[in-house]
Amino acid sequence: MRPELQRPRGTQDVLPPHSWKVEGMRQLALAVARRYGFEPLETPIFEQSAVFLRVGENTDIVQHERYAFRDAGGVDLTLRPEGTAGAARAFIENGLAQQPQPVRLCYWGPMFRRERPEAGRFRQHTQFGAELYGSELPFADAEIILLATAVVEAAGLTDPVVRLNSIGCEVCRPRYRTALIEYYQGRRAELCEDCQVRLERNPLRLLDCKVDVAIRAEAPDIADFWCEACRTHYEAVRSLLERAGRTVRRDPRLVRGLDYYTRTVFEVGHPSLGESVALFGGGRYDGLMESLDGPKVPAVGFGMGIERLLSALEGRFVATPLTPVYVAHLPGFAEEAQLLAESLRRQGVAAEADLLGRSLKAQLKDASRRTRWVVLVGGREWESGQVVVRDLEQGSQETIPYDQLMQWMGIEAAQVPLSGRRWAAADQRQD
Ligand SMILES: [Zn+2]
Ligand SMILES: [Zn+2]
């Protein structure tokens, strides 16, 4: 294939059967979110660029990884790199602040970042996220983390670890920032190139550095700077999570460099992935709405990358496989087979019949690759109102009246009509 006709670098085609896993994960995430009272939100996959610039001007994502373009009308647009900014924009624009609080929203969809291509990193990836608006209480932070970990656990990664920190508030964070700058300035000569820039622009991000680990180890800990309100908040989040059975570790390295973040930041990991590997993270951003000219509404949320989660799960998450019935036929019964398959579908059973004019032998070979049951149409059995049913899983075979077909397959008994004509008549009666 000519290079210009191939998919863009860093993207993927999600093919079956893996696509079933992705779809299964979507359904699972939404089902778990629903238990916590979260309702689905869909926003456009592109927003006016100002939305992301306001929210994350100093971040790598916005500075270097944005897919931005100007459309024919001269409007600056950006393919969304994450879900939080668009959700907040929608909250403000649709007046959700006037609705009963708190508002619980979740989303699922593609995000776009022009990351350096490497294994497991995609320039279009899928995120599931949740946003809880309108509550300042630490219970809200805990609820978001309980939801996030419940999704991970439901998918098969039992006993996730919550790494938790608080980055303080406008009262206590400036004092910490000052102490941090002082400390790092004293060791300026030792810092990596990135950290030289961070020291000027975004000192909290110094703690993120993967190079200057030894320097970080002796850096001041924000816990020593927390005000009383921030300490109480942190302890309340930790306490509820632990009493709910979650493993919580305080991680002083966890920070967010943006000003609208307040107090809680967290990451979710798992012992099977190693100490420092995070599946995803989230936190509280009480200043976010105001940074988009919205009302002062507290917010806490997370966004989880689905590709990363699925690869961490390896074989543990199995999407419900298709269990279709394959309706095979003897020569001369092709149309009957099609109609029996359609009749089964109308009763809620996934069923298919041959579309390639294959011999019975070839049909059975095809069926054996992906089918639970094979129903054989034709021959003497068919004339006497019966079908031969083979259970490929059990390795059993039986000749049964077709009105017992559904029962035999372990599905609610239902009438499986004899012929095309009868089938059509039965269908009309239902109407
Ligand atoms: Zn504080
Ligand atoms: Zn560094």
GROMACS .gro file of C-alpha atoms and ligand atoms in nm:
model
  433
    1MET     CA    1   0.000   0.000   0.000
    2ARG     CA    2   0.129   0.346  -0.088
    3PRO     CA    3   0.243   0.530   0.226
    4GLU     CA    4   0.004   0.820   0.169
    5LEU     CA    5  -0.288   0.580   0.171
    6GLN     CA    6  -0.195   0.416   0.502
    7ARG     CA    7  -0.339   0.517   0.836
    8PRO     CA    8  -0.162   0.811   1.002
    9ARG     CA    9   0.143   0.734   1.213
   10GLY     CA   10   0.061   0.653   1.574
   11THR     CA   11  -0.299   0.555   1.508
   12GLN     CA   12  -0.456   0.213   1.504
   13ASP     CA   13  -0.737   0.019   1.348
   14VAL     CA   14  -0.927  -0.169   1.613
   15LEU     CA   15  -1.032  -0.496   1.458
   16PRO     CA   16  -1.241  -0.784   1.585
   17PRO     CA   17  -1.208  -0.967   1.814
   18HIS     CA   18  -1.017  -0.694   2.004
   19SER     CA   19  -1.285  -0.440   1.914
   20TRP     CA   20  -1.526  -0.651   2.121
   21LYS     CA   21  -1.301  -0.600   2.420
   22VAL     CA   22  -1.307  -0.226   2.370
   23GLU     CA   23  -1.683  -0.227   2.333
   24GLY     CA   24  -1.716  -0.459   2.633
   25MET     CA   25  -1.503  -0.220   2.836
   26ARG     CA   26  -1.721   0.074   2.733
   27GLN     CA   27  -2.034  -0.104   2.849
   28LEU     CA   28  -1.870  -0.214   3.169
   29ALA     CA   29  -1.741   0.135   3.250
   30LEU     CA   30  -2.080   0.291   3.187
   31ALA     CA   31  -2.255   0.025   3.394
   32VAL     CA   32  -2.023   0.082   3.690
   33ALA     CA   33  -2.055   0.461   3.653
   34ARG     CA   34  -2.431   0.426   3.658
   35ARG     CA   35  -2.415   0.253   3.994
   36TYR     CA   36  -2.252   0.569   4.126
   37GLY     CA   37  -2.513   0.792   3.965
   38PHE     CA   38  -2.298   0.919   3.676
   39GLU     CA   39  -2.473   1.000   3.350
   40PRO     CA   40  -2.316   1.000   3.004
   41LEU     CA   41  -2.207   1.326   2.846
   42GLU     CA   42  -2.100   1.370   2.486
   43THR     CA   43  -1.916   1.678   2.371
   44PRO     CA   44  -1.768   1.749   2.026
   45ILE     CA   45  -1.432   1.589   1.955
   46PHE     CA   46  -1.308   1.935   1.860
   47GLU     CA   47  -1.346   2.258   2.052
   48GLN     CA   48  -1.241   2.613   1.987
   49SER     CA   49  -0.872   2.623   2.069
   50ALA     CA   50  -0.922   2.887   2.339
   51VAL     CA   51  -1.092   2.626   2.561
   52PHE     CA   52  -0.775   2.418   2.583
   53LEU     CA   53  -0.542   2.719   2.589
   54ARG     CA   54  -0.725   2.863   2.890
   55VAL     CA   55  -0.717   2.533   3.075
   56GLY     CA   56  -0.368   2.408   3.004
   57GLU     CA   57  -0.153   2.675   2.846
   58ASN     CA   58   0.168   2.566   3.016
   59THR     CA   59   0.129   2.194   2.967
   60ASP     CA   60   0.322   1.982   2.719
   61ILE     CA   61  -0.004   1.861   2.576
   62VAL     CA   62  -0.122   2.207   2.482
   63GLN     CA   63   0.219   2.342   2.383
   64HIS     CA   64   0.357   2.055   2.178
   65GLU     CA   65   0.103   1.780   2.128
   66ARG     CA   66  -0.206   1.960   2.009
   67TYR     CA   67  -0.376   1.880   1.679
   68ALA     CA   68  -0.486   2.232   1.597
   69PHE     CA   69  -0.618   2.367   1.272
   70ARG     CA   70  -0.796   2.666   1.128
   71ASP     CA   71  -1.111   2.577   0.939
   72ALA     CA   72  -1.227   2.739   0.615
   73GLY     CA   73  -1.418   2.997   0.818
   74GLY     CA   74  -1.101   3.107   0.997
   75VAL     CA   75  -1.197   2.952   1.333
   76ASP     CA   76  -0.913   2.809   1.543
   77LEU     CA   77  -1.005   2.458   1.645
   78THR     CA   78  -0.832   2.179   1.838
   79LEU     CA   79  -0.900   1.806   1.842
   80ARG     CA   80  -0.958   1.743   2.210
   81PRO     CA   81  -0.649   1.608   2.387
   82GLU     CA   82  -0.847   1.523   2.703
   83GLY     CA   83  -1.204   1.535   2.828
   84THR     CA   84  -1.207   1.764   3.129
   85ALA     CA   85  -1.194   2.100   2.951
   86GLY     CA   86  -1.477   2.018   2.710
   87ALA     CA   87  -1.693   1.880   2.990
   88ALA     CA   88  -1.643   2.197   3.195
   89ARG     CA   89  -1.719   2.410   2.889
   90ALA     CA   90  -2.043   2.212   2.836
   91PHE     CA   91  -2.134   2.246   3.205
   92ILE     CA   92  -2.104   2.623   3.186
   93GLU     CA   93  -2.258   2.669   2.842
   94ASN     CA   94  -2.564   2.457   2.923
   95GLY     CA   95  -2.626   2.620   3.258
   96LEU     CA   96  -2.582   2.299   3.458
   97ALA     CA   97  -2.481   2.509   3.757
   98GLN     CA   98  -2.848   2.603   3.788
   99GLN     CA   99  -2.952   2.239   3.815
  100PRO     CA  100  -2.963   2.049   4.144
  101GLN     CA  101  -2.607   1.978   4.258
  102PRO     CA  102  -2.397   1.773   4.256
  103VAL     CA  103  -2.387   1.695   3.884
  104ARG     CA  104  -2.224   1.364   3.793
  105LEU     CA  105  -2.115   1.317   3.432
  106CYS     CA  106  -1.903   1.060   3.255
  107TYR     CA  107  -1.772   1.035   2.900
  108TRP     CA  108  -1.617   0.786   2.663
  109GLY     CA  109  -1.449   0.873   2.338
  110PRO     CA  110  -1.139   0.945   2.133
  111MET     CA  111  -0.871   1.192   2.244
  112PHE     CA  112  -0.591   1.325   2.023
  113ARG     CA  113  -0.230   1.399   2.113
  114ARG     CA  114   0.064   1.421   1.882
  115GLU     CA  115   0.284   1.211   2.108
  116ARG     CA  116   0.612   1.057   2.009
  117PRO     CA  117   0.509   0.717   1.874
  118GLU     CA  118   0.614   0.432   2.100
  119ALA     CA  119   0.468   0.100   2.204
  120GLY     CA  120   0.128   0.145   2.362
  121ARG     CA  121   0.107   0.519   2.288
  122PHE     CA  122  -0.138   0.632   2.028
  123ARG     CA  123  -0.208   0.969   1.873
  124GLN     CA  124  -0.573   0.885   1.891
  125HIS     CA  125  -0.664   0.701   2.206
  126THR     CA  126  -0.985   0.626   2.389
  127GLN     CA  127  -1.061   0.770   2.728
  128PHE     CA  128  -1.325   0.699   2.985
  129GLY     CA  129  -1.360   0.979   3.236
  130ALA     CA  130  -1.591   1.109   3.504
  131GLU     CA  131  -1.652   1.455   3.646
  132LEU     CA  132  -1.828   1.533   3.971
  133TYR     CA  133  -1.934   1.898   3.997
  134GLY     CA  134  -2.070   2.097   4.286
  135SER     CA  135  -1.931   1.932   4.599
  136GLU     CA  136  -1.637   2.055   4.804
  137LEU     CA  137  -1.658   1.767   5.048
  138PRO     CA  138  -1.380   1.511   5.065
  139PHE     CA  139  -1.649   1.246   5.016
  140ALA     CA  140  -1.675   1.366   4.654
  141ASP     CA  141  -1.301   1.306   4.598
  142ALA     CA  142  -1.340   0.964   4.756
  143GLU     CA  143  -1.644   0.882   4.543
  144ILE     CA  144  -1.455   0.965   4.223
  145ILE     CA  145  -1.164   0.746   4.331
  146LEU     CA  146  -1.399   0.466   4.435
  147LEU     CA  147  -1.565   0.483   4.092
  148ALA     CA  148  -1.230   0.484   3.912
  149THR     CA  149  -1.101   0.186   4.110
  150ALA     CA  150  -1.435   0.003   4.077
  151VAL     CA  151  -1.404   0.019   3.697
  152VAL     CA  152  -1.049  -0.116   3.712
  153GLU     CA  153  -1.155  -0.391   3.950
  154ALA     CA  154  -1.464  -0.486   3.751
  155ALA     CA  155  -1.240  -0.523   3.446
  156GLY     CA  156  -1.027  -0.777   3.630
  157LEU     CA  157  -0.743  -0.592   3.805
  158THR     CA  158  -0.835  -0.668   4.164
  159ASP     CA  159  -0.691  -0.469   4.455
  160PRO     CA  160  -0.574  -0.158   4.272
  161VAL     CA  161  -0.349   0.079   4.463
  162VAL     CA  162  -0.444   0.444   4.505
  163ARG     CA  163  -0.150   0.683   4.522
  164LEU     CA  164  -0.279   0.993   4.690
  165ASN     CA  165  -0.154   1.342   4.759
  166SER     CA  166  -0.283   1.690   4.820
  167ILE     CA  167  -0.128   1.987   4.644
  168GLY     CA  168  -0.286   2.226   4.892
  169CYS     CA  169  -0.485   2.538   4.829
  170GLU     CA  170  -0.425   2.905   4.758
  171VAL     CA  171  -0.341   2.951   5.125
  172CYS     CA  172  -0.072   2.688   5.168
  173ARG     CA  173   0.056   2.613   4.819
  174PRO     CA  174   0.239   2.943   4.762
  175ARG     CA  175   0.446   2.880   5.075
  176TYR     CA  176   0.534   2.535   4.946
  177ARG     CA  177   0.617   2.669   4.602
  178THR     CA  178   0.858   2.917   4.754
  179ALA     CA  179   1.030   2.648   4.958
  180LEU     CA  180   1.052   2.424   4.653
  181ILE     CA  181   1.209   2.694   4.435
  182GLU     CA  182   1.456   2.774   4.712
  183TYR     CA  183   1.558   2.411   4.741
  184TYR     CA  184   1.596   2.353   4.368
  185GLN     CA  185   1.778   2.680   4.310
  186GLY     CA  186   2.039   2.562   4.556
  187ARG     CA  187   2.100   2.259   4.334
  188ARG     CA  188   2.044   2.428   4.002
  189ALA     CA  189   2.371   2.314   3.848
  190GLU     CA  190   2.274   1.949   3.894
  191LEU     CA  191   1.935   1.976   3.725
  192CYS     CA  192   1.852   1.827   3.387
  193GLU     CA  193   1.771   2.054   3.095
  194ASP     CA  194   1.393   2.017   3.128
  195CYS     CA  195   1.407   2.101   3.496
  196GLN     CA  196   1.599   2.422   3.426
  197VAL     CA  197   1.290   2.533   3.233
  198ARG     CA  198   1.046   2.394   3.491
  199LEU     CA  199   1.221   2.590   3.765
  200GLU     CA  200   1.128   2.910   3.583
  201ARG     CA  201   0.789   2.817   3.448
  202ASN     CA  202   0.628   2.552   3.660
  203PRO     CA  203   0.824   2.461   3.973
  204LEU     CA  204   0.577   2.199   4.099
  205ARG     CA  205   0.649   1.996   3.788
  206LEU     CA  206   1.009   1.958   3.911
  207LEU     CA  207   0.877   1.670   4.121
  208ASP     CA  208   0.766   1.491   3.802
  209CYS     CA  209   1.119   1.457   3.670
  210LYS     CA  210   1.229   1.102   3.600
  211VAL     CA  211   1.595   1.203   3.573
  212ASP     CA  212   1.662   1.403   3.888
  213VAL     CA  213   1.525   1.140   4.123
  214ALA     CA  214   1.803   1.174   4.380
  215ILE     CA  215   1.753   1.550   4.404
  216ARG     CA  216   1.380   1.502   4.443
  217ALA     CA  217   1.424   1.262   4.732
  218GLU     CA  218   1.545   1.544   4.956
  219ALA     CA  219   1.302   1.807   4.830
  220PRO     CA  220   1.056   1.955   5.079
  221ASP     CA  221   0.732   1.760   5.121
  222ILE     CA  222   0.409   1.953   5.073
  223ALA     CA  223   0.253   1.768   5.368
  224ASP     CA  224   0.473   1.983   5.593
  225PHE     CA  225   0.310   2.293   5.441
  226TRP     CA  226  -0.058   2.189   5.433
  227CYS     CA  227  -0.294   2.428   5.609
  228GLU     CA  228  -0.532   2.281   5.864
  229ALA     CA  229  -0.822   2.266   5.613
  230CYS     CA  230  -0.610   2.085   5.353
  231ARG     CA  231  -0.479   1.837   5.610
  232THR     CA  232  -0.832   1.760   5.730
  233HIS     CA  233  -0.952   1.719   5.371
  234TYR     CA  234  -0.670   1.482   5.282
  235GLU     CA  235  -0.724   1.272   5.592
  236ALA     CA  236  -1.097   1.245   5.523
  237VAL     CA  237  -1.038   1.122   5.166
  238ARG     CA  238  -0.780   0.870   5.285
  239SER     CA  239  -0.997   0.750   5.570
  240LEU     CA  240  -1.305   0.685   5.357
  241LEU     CA  241  -1.104   0.507   5.087
  242GLU     CA  242  -0.932   0.285   5.341
  243ARG     CA  243  -1.253   0.205   5.524
  244ALA     CA  244  -1.403   0.114   5.185
  245GLY     CA  245  -1.125  -0.141   5.144
  246ARG     CA  246  -0.890   0.042   4.910
  247THR     CA  247  -0.514   0.033   4.947
  248VAL     CA  248  -0.397   0.395   4.976
  249ARG     CA  249  -0.037   0.517   4.967
  250ARG     CA  250   0.060   0.876   5.011
  251ASP     CA  251   0.281   0.986   4.721
  252PRO     CA  252   0.448   1.325   4.784
  253ARG     CA  253   0.579   1.320   4.426
  254LEU     CA  254   0.228   1.348   4.282
  255VAL     CA  255   0.160   1.702   4.169
  256ARG     CA  256  -0.025   1.898   3.907
  257GLY     CA  257   0.138   2.210   3.778
  258LEU     CA  258  -0.178   2.400   3.689
  259ASP     CA  259  -0.318   2.668   3.914
  260TYR     CA  260  -0.678   2.553   3.901
  261TYR     CA  261  -0.589   2.221   4.065
  262THR     CA  262  -0.664   2.212   4.434
  263ARG     CA  263  -0.595   1.960   4.705
  264THR     CA  264  -0.654   1.603   4.592
  265VAL     CA  265  -0.441   1.445   4.321
  266PHE     CA  266  -0.433   1.073   4.270
  267GLU     CA  267  -0.309   0.796   4.049
  268VAL     CA  268  -0.431   0.442   4.027
  269GLY     CA  269  -0.177   0.166   3.989
  270HIS     CA  270  -0.156  -0.205   4.042
  271PRO     CA  271   0.109  -0.425   4.206
  272SER     CA  272   0.138  -0.630   3.886
  273LEU     CA  273   0.257  -0.321   3.696
  274GLY     CA  274   0.533  -0.216   3.934
  275GLU     CA  275   0.562   0.053   4.195
  276SER     CA  276   0.573   0.366   3.986
  277VAL     CA  277   0.353   0.277   3.691
  278ALA     CA  278   0.022   0.461   3.684
  279LEU     CA  279  -0.277   0.337   3.493
  280PHE     CA  280  -0.432   0.683   3.504
  281GLY     CA  281  -0.490   0.973   3.735
  282GLY     CA  282  -0.722   1.246   3.839
  283GLY     CA  283  -0.783   1.508   4.097
  284ARG     CA  284  -0.974   1.807   4.222
  285TYR     CA  285  -0.986   2.127   4.019
  286ASP     CA  286  -1.200   2.379   4.202
  287GLY     CA  287  -1.063   2.667   3.994
  288LEU     CA  288  -1.132   2.511   3.653
  289MET     CA  289  -1.475   2.661   3.590
  290GLU     CA  290  -1.353   3.010   3.667
  291SER     CA  291  -1.061   2.971   3.428
  292LEU     CA  292  -1.328   2.926   3.157
  293ASP     CA  293  -1.521   3.234   3.279
  294GLY     CA  294  -1.775   3.007   3.449
  295PRO     CA  295  -1.924   3.022   3.798
  296LYS     CA  296  -1.726   2.909   4.100
  297VAL     CA  297  -1.817   2.541   4.106
  298PRO     CA  298  -1.594   2.281   4.269
  299ALA     CA  299  -1.501   1.984   4.049
  300VAL     CA  300  -1.322   1.654   4.085
  301GLY     CA  301  -1.264   1.390   3.821
  302PHE     CA  302  -1.040   1.147   3.635
  303GLY     CA  303  -0.967   1.033   3.281
  304MET     CA  304  -0.852   0.679   3.210
  305GLY     CA  305  -0.680   0.566   2.892
  306ILE     CA  306  -0.855   0.254   2.773
  307GLU     CA  307  -0.571   0.118   2.555
  308ARG     CA  308  -0.335   0.130   2.850
  309LEU     CA  309  -0.590  -0.032   3.079
  310LEU     CA  310  -0.662  -0.312   2.832
  311SER     CA  311  -0.295  -0.385   2.780
  312ALA     CA  312  -0.241  -0.393   3.158
  313LEU     CA  313  -0.530  -0.636   3.187
  314GLU     CA  314  -0.377  -0.870   2.926
  315GLY     CA  315  -0.594  -1.181   2.928
  316ARG     CA  316  -0.788  -1.089   3.238
  317PHE     CA  317  -1.063  -0.898   3.066
  318VAL     CA  318  -1.258  -1.117   2.830
  319ALA     CA  319  -1.536  -0.952   2.639
  320THR     CA  320  -1.850  -1.156   2.604
  321PRO     CA  321  -1.777  -1.358   2.292
  322LEU     CA  322  -2.027  -1.391   2.016
  323THR     CA  323  -2.211  -1.717   2.057
  324PRO     CA  324  -2.381  -1.740   1.726
  325VAL     CA  325  -2.578  -2.027   1.597
  326TYR     CA  326  -2.461  -2.142   1.261
  327VAL     CA  327  -2.744  -2.267   1.050
  328ALA     CA  328  -2.593  -2.515   0.806
  329HIS     CA  329  -2.792  -2.673   0.528
  330LEU     CA  330  -2.799  -2.967   0.293
  331PRO     CA  331  -2.816  -2.895  -0.082
  332GLY     CA  332  -3.151  -2.744  -0.178
  333PHE     CA  333  -3.223  -2.590   0.164
  334ALA     CA  334  -3.019  -2.270   0.141
  335GLU     CA  335  -3.317  -2.037   0.167
  336GLU     CA  336  -3.467  -2.233   0.458
  337ALA     CA  337  -3.138  -2.195   0.640
  338GLN     CA  338  -3.142  -1.819   0.584
  339LEU     CA  339  -3.496  -1.797   0.718
  340LEU     CA  340  -3.424  -2.010   1.023
  341ALA     CA  341  -3.124  -1.787   1.099
  342GLU     CA  342  -3.343  -1.477   1.068
  343SER     CA  343  -3.608  -1.633   1.290
  344LEU     CA  344  -3.346  -1.696   1.559
  345ARG     CA  345  -3.220  -1.337   1.530
  346ARG     CA  346  -3.573  -1.208   1.582
  347GLN     CA  347  -3.582  -1.406   1.905
  348GLY     CA  348  -3.261  -1.241   2.019
  349VAL     CA  349  -3.012  -1.511   1.924
  350ALA     CA  350  -2.704  -1.427   1.716
  351ALA     CA  351  -2.729  -1.654   1.415
  352GLU     CA  352  -2.582  -1.679   1.071
  353ALA     CA  353  -2.602  -1.896   0.762
  354ASP     CA  354  -2.376  -1.950   0.464
  355LEU     CA  355  -2.336  -1.663   0.216
  356LEU     CA  356  -2.076  -1.820  -0.010
  357GLY     CA  357  -2.265  -2.113  -0.159
  358ARG     CA  358  -2.044  -2.358   0.026
  359SER     CA  359  -2.080  -2.734   0.053
  360LEU     CA  360  -2.207  -2.875   0.382
  361LYS     CA  361  -1.856  -2.990   0.467
  362ALA     CA  362  -1.718  -2.640   0.409
  363GLN     CA  363  -2.003  -2.485   0.612
  364LEU     CA  364  -1.928  -2.712   0.908
  365LYS     CA  365  -1.560  -2.628   0.889
  366ASP     CA  366  -1.644  -2.258   0.893
  367ALA     CA  367  -1.887  -2.304   1.181
  368SER     CA  368  -1.638  -2.496   1.393
  369ARG     CA  369  -1.410  -2.192   1.402
  370ARG     CA  370  -1.644  -1.952   1.581
  371THR     CA  371  -1.976  -2.106   1.669
  372ARG     CA  372  -2.129  -2.267   1.973
  373TRP     CA  373  -2.418  -2.442   1.802
  374VAL     CA  374  -2.473  -2.575   1.456
  375VAL     CA  375  -2.826  -2.635   1.342
  376LEU     CA  376  -2.858  -2.853   1.035
  377VAL     CA  377  -3.146  -2.784   0.800
  378GLY     CA  378  -3.259  -3.039   0.542
  379GLY     CA  379  -3.295  -3.410   0.496
  380ARG     CA  380  -3.540  -3.653   0.651
  381GLU     CA  381  -3.535  -3.480   0.993
  382TRP     CA  382  -3.639  -3.150   0.841
  383GLU     CA  383  -3.934  -3.312   0.660
  384SER     CA  384  -4.060  -3.446   0.993
  385GLY     CA  385  -4.029  -3.111   1.172
  386GLN     CA  386  -3.693  -3.175   1.331
  387VAL     CA  387  -3.344  -3.036   1.316
  388VAL     CA  388  -3.008  -3.182   1.401
  389VAL     CA  389  -2.837  -2.964   1.661
  390ARG     CA  390  -2.472  -2.994   1.743
  391ASP     CA  391  -2.323  -2.833   2.053
  392LEU     CA  392  -1.961  -2.778   1.957
  393GLU     CA  393  -1.864  -2.684   2.310
  394GLN     CA  394  -2.007  -2.998   2.467
  395GLY     CA  395  -1.934  -3.216   2.167
  396SER     CA  396  -2.289  -3.345   2.171
  397GLN     CA  397  -2.546  -3.387   1.897
  398GLU     CA  398  -2.919  -3.441   1.906
  399THR     CA  399  -3.216  -3.451   1.677
  400ILE     CA  400  -3.491  -3.235   1.819
  401PRO     CA  401  -3.819  -3.078   1.711
  402TYR     CA  402  -3.739  -2.722   1.615
  403ASP     CA  403  -3.989  -2.574   1.853
  404GLN     CA  404  -3.748  -2.703   2.120
  405LEU     CA  405  -3.447  -2.545   1.959
  406MET     CA  406  -3.425  -2.241   2.185
  407GLN     CA  407  -3.474  -2.457   2.493
  408TRP     CA  408  -3.204  -2.697   2.381
  409MET     CA  409  -2.963  -2.410   2.342
  410GLY     CA  410  -3.041  -2.303   2.696
  411ILE     CA  411  -3.235  -2.000   2.587
  412GLU     CA  412  -3.598  -1.930   2.670
  413ALA     CA  413  -3.816  -2.165   2.476
  414ALA     CA  414  -3.958  -1.996   2.172
  415GLN     CA  415  -4.132  -2.102   1.859
  416VAL     CA  416  -3.899  -2.161   1.572
  417PRO     CA  417  -4.136  -2.191   1.276
  418LEU     CA  418  -4.109  -2.467   1.023
  419SER     CA  419  -4.091  -2.303   0.685
  420GLY     CA  420  -4.050  -1.965   0.528
  421ARG     CA  421  -4.421  -1.933   0.478
  422ARG     CA  422  -4.510  -2.028   0.831
  423TRP     CA  423  -4.236  -1.810   0.961
  424ALA     CA  424  -4.373  -1.510   0.772
  425ALA     CA  425  -4.723  -1.587   0.899
  426ALA     CA  426  -4.601  -1.610   1.257
  427ASP     CA  427  -4.432  -1.280   1.212
  428GLN     CA  428  -4.746  -1.111   1.088
  429ARG     CA  429  -4.935  -1.237   1.389
  430GLN     CA  430  -4.685  -1.065   1.614
  431ASP     CA  431  -4.750  -0.738   1.435
  432ZN      ZN  432  -0.439   2.462   5.217
  433ZN      ZN  433   1.494   1.696   3.572
   0.00000   0.00000   0.00000
